[in-house]
Amino acid sequence: MKVLLAIDGSECSALATQAVIAQLRPHNTDVRVIHAVNWEHIVPISLQFERGSEAAHAYQDLRDRTARDAGALVAGAARQLQDAGFSTSTEVQEGEPRRVILDDAAAWRPDLIVVGSRGKNGLDRLLLGSTSEHIARHATCSVEIVRKPDREVRKGLVMSRSEGNPPIR
């Protein structure tokens, strides 16, 4: 089985890594861990309009640090999967995450894509929509969206609550 695990460093992507470990058998399962670096959300607006050698050095430092952090992110997830017995590969690509993930899936042809549901809020979600929802709609294979449990434990009882509603008391 081929599994494409797309991570972004959020809590939900860490849960997605754990879901792969908990739900799949490592024997004959290849997991490709991918991370998309989206420069539109990384480069500060102040740096986008700067000119000169100081701005160029700041931009290059940001690129180097981001590449190093992205490599460490996919390596850490791959290490967890390898410790559980999975065969892994890693990939860091530049671009808009939904496009990077779908393009990689088209080229690698996984049986399953696993992503975390990282909730966007407000205008960003309204204008762009959810990356995980977009992948689920457009992928040519099965997609698992791993969500953060929304439960509170009170006095020994587990109570669910929906987004925007107060906890049950």
Short mmCIF file of C-alpha atoms in Angstrom, two decimals:
data_model
loop_
_atom_site.label_atom_id
_atom_site.label_comp_id
_atom_site.label_asym_id
_atom_site.label_seq_id
_atom_site.Cartn_x
_atom_site.Cartn_y
_atom_site.Cartn_z
CA MET A 1 0.00 0.00 0.00
CA LYS A 2 1.19 3.51 -0.81
CA VAL A 3 0.24 6.30 1.61
CA LEU A 4 0.85 10.00 1.04
CA LEU A 5 1.00 11.76 4.42
CA ALA A 6 0.80 15.55 4.03
CA ILE A 7 1.92 17.48 7.11
CA ASP A 8 2.17 21.15 8.01
CA GLY A 9 3.48 21.15 11.57
CA SER A 10 0.06 21.67 13.13
CA GLU A 11 -1.39 19.59 15.94
CA CYS A 12 -3.75 17.94 13.46
CA SER A 13 -0.89 16.88 11.18
CA ALA A 14 0.84 15.28 14.20
CA LEU A 15 -2.44 13.45 14.84
CA ALA A 16 -2.47 12.37 11.17
CA THR A 17 0.98 10.82 11.61
CA GLN A 18 -0.26 8.98 14.69
CA ALA A 19 -3.37 7.83 12.79
CA VAL A 20 -1.20 6.22 10.11
CA ILE A 21 0.76 4.39 12.81
CA ALA A 22 -2.38 3.28 14.67
CA GLN A 23 -4.56 2.32 11.71
CA LEU A 24 -2.25 0.81 9.10
CA ARG A 25 0.01 -2.19 9.06
CA PRO A 26 3.63 -1.35 8.38
CA HIS A 27 4.29 -4.53 6.35
CA ASN A 28 4.26 -3.64 2.64
CA THR A 29 3.20 -0.04 3.36
CA ASP A 30 5.26 2.79 1.89
CA VAL A 31 4.58 6.20 3.41
CA ARG A 32 5.65 9.34 1.60
CA VAL A 33 5.77 12.30 3.99
CA ILE A 34 5.31 15.59 2.18
CA HIS A 35 5.33 19.23 3.28
CA ALA A 36 4.51 22.24 1.12
CA VAL A 37 6.27 25.53 1.75
CA ASN A 38 3.90 28.33 0.80
CA TRP A 39 5.96 31.53 0.55
CA GLU A 40 2.86 33.76 0.42
CA HIS A 41 2.21 32.91 4.08
CA ILE A 42 5.83 32.94 5.25
CA VAL A 43 7.42 36.12 3.91
CA PRO A 44 6.41 39.09 6.07
CA ILE A 45 4.78 41.95 4.19
CA SER A 46 7.50 44.32 5.37
CA LEU A 47 10.16 42.14 3.71
CA GLN A 48 8.16 41.82 0.48
CA PHE A 49 8.55 45.53 -0.22
CA GLU A 50 12.13 46.01 0.97
CA ARG A 51 14.98 46.53 -1.47
CA GLY A 52 18.75 46.38 -1.20
CA SER A 53 21.35 43.99 0.10
CA GLU A 54 20.04 43.96 3.68
CA ALA A 55 16.60 42.83 2.48
CA ALA A 56 18.20 40.23 0.20
CA HIS A 57 20.19 38.80 3.14
CA ALA A 58 17.08 38.76 5.34
CA TYR A 59 15.12 37.01 2.59
CA GLN A 60 17.87 34.42 2.05
CA ASP A 61 18.13 33.80 5.80
CA LEU A 62 14.37 33.25 5.91
CA ARG A 63 14.55 30.82 2.97
CA ASP A 64 17.41 28.88 4.58
CA ARG A 65 15.69 28.71 7.97
CA THR A 66 12.38 27.67 6.39
CA ALA A 67 14.04 24.94 4.31
CA ARG A 68 15.89 23.66 7.38
CA ASP A 69 12.70 23.65 9.48
CA ALA A 70 10.69 21.94 6.72
CA GLY A 71 13.35 19.25 6.34
CA ALA A 72 13.37 18.67 10.10
CA LEU A 73 9.56 18.47 10.12
CA VAL A 74 9.31 15.71 7.48
CA ALA A 75 12.34 13.90 8.92
CA GLY A 76 10.74 13.83 12.38
CA ALA A 77 7.49 12.37 11.05
CA ALA A 78 9.42 9.85 8.95
CA ARG A 79 11.43 8.81 12.01
CA GLN A 80 8.23 8.15 13.98
CA LEU A 81 6.89 6.04 11.12
CA GLN A 82 10.17 4.15 10.72
CA ASP A 83 10.22 3.42 14.46
CA ALA A 84 6.79 1.83 13.97
CA GLY A 85 8.15 -0.31 11.11
CA PHE A 86 7.00 1.68 8.05
CA SER A 87 9.09 2.26 4.95
CA THR A 88 9.25 6.02 4.32
CA SER A 89 10.40 8.71 1.94
CA THR A 90 10.21 12.47 2.40
CA GLU A 91 9.61 15.43 0.16
CA VAL A 92 9.55 19.21 0.68
CA GLN A 93 8.16 21.25 -2.19
CA GLU A 94 7.44 24.92 -2.70
CA GLY A 95 3.95 26.01 -3.61
CA GLU A 96 0.36 26.25 -2.51
CA PRO A 97 -0.31 23.16 -0.35
CA ARG A 98 -3.44 21.85 -2.08
CA ARG A 99 -1.73 22.03 -5.48
CA VAL A 100 1.54 20.50 -4.23
CA ILE A 101 -0.28 17.60 -2.55
CA LEU A 102 -2.53 16.83 -5.52
CA ASP A 103 0.34 17.10 -8.03
CA ASP A 104 2.50 14.80 -5.92
CA ALA A 105 -0.40 12.34 -5.61
CA ALA A 106 -0.89 12.37 -9.38
CA ALA A 107 2.79 11.56 -9.93
CA TRP A 108 3.28 9.03 -7.11
CA ARG A 109 -0.21 7.44 -7.31
CA PRO A 110 -0.86 6.57 -3.64
CA ASP A 111 -3.72 4.36 -2.50
CA LEU A 112 -4.50 6.76 0.33
CA ILE A 113 -3.81 10.39 1.22
CA VAL A 114 -3.82 11.27 4.93
CA VAL A 115 -4.07 14.92 6.00
CA GLY A 116 -4.85 16.73 9.19
CA SER A 117 -7.84 19.01 9.39
CA ARG A 118 -6.22 22.27 10.34
CA GLY A 119 -9.10 24.63 10.84
CA LYS A 120 -8.78 27.93 9.05
CA ASN A 121 -10.79 30.78 10.48
CA GLY A 122 -12.66 33.76 9.19
CA LEU A 123 -11.87 35.39 5.89
CA ASP A 124 -9.01 33.01 4.98
CA ARG A 125 -11.30 29.99 5.13
CA LEU A 126 -14.13 31.86 3.37
CA LEU A 127 -11.93 32.91 0.46
CA LEU A 128 -9.68 29.86 0.12
CA GLY A 129 -11.62 27.03 1.70
CA SER A 130 -10.04 24.15 3.54
CA THR A 131 -6.99 22.46 2.05
CA SER A 132 -8.15 19.07 3.35
CA GLU A 133 -11.65 19.51 1.89
CA HIS A 134 -10.17 20.51 -1.48
CA ILE A 135 -7.94 17.44 -1.49
CA ALA A 136 -10.86 15.17 -0.56
CA ARG A 137 -12.90 16.57 -3.45
CA HIS A 138 -10.19 16.42 -6.11
CA ALA A 139 -7.96 13.45 -5.25
CA THR A 140 -8.20 10.33 -7.41
CA CYS A 141 -7.70 8.04 -4.41
CA SER A 142 -9.15 7.69 -0.92
CA VAL A 143 -8.50 10.54 1.52
CA GLU A 144 -8.53 10.41 5.31
CA ILE A 145 -8.94 13.73 7.13
CA VAL A 146 -7.78 13.47 10.73
CA ARG A 147 -9.49 15.87 13.09
CA LYS A 148 -8.60 16.95 16.59
CA PRO A 149 -11.03 15.37 19.06
CA ASP A 150 -13.47 17.93 20.39
CA ARG A 151 -14.22 16.53 23.80
CA GLU A 152 -13.95 17.67 27.34
CA VAL A 153 -13.71 15.38 30.30
CA ARG A 154 -15.72 16.54 33.30
CA LYS A 155 -16.36 14.56 36.46
CA GLY A 156 -15.57 11.27 34.73
CA LEU A 157 -17.94 11.86 31.79
CA VAL A 158 -16.91 12.59 28.23
CA MET A 159 -19.05 15.30 26.68
CA SER A 160 -18.85 16.44 23.07
CA ARG A 161 -19.49 19.96 21.97
CA SER A 162 -19.88 21.43 18.54
CA GLU A 163 -17.84 24.37 17.37
CA GLY A 164 -19.17 27.65 18.67
CA ASN A 165 -21.36 26.12 21.35
CA PRO A 166 -20.36 26.19 25.01
CA PRO A 167 -19.48 22.92 26.74
CA ILE A 168 -22.34 20.98 28.27
CA ARG A 169 -22.35 21.44 32.04
#
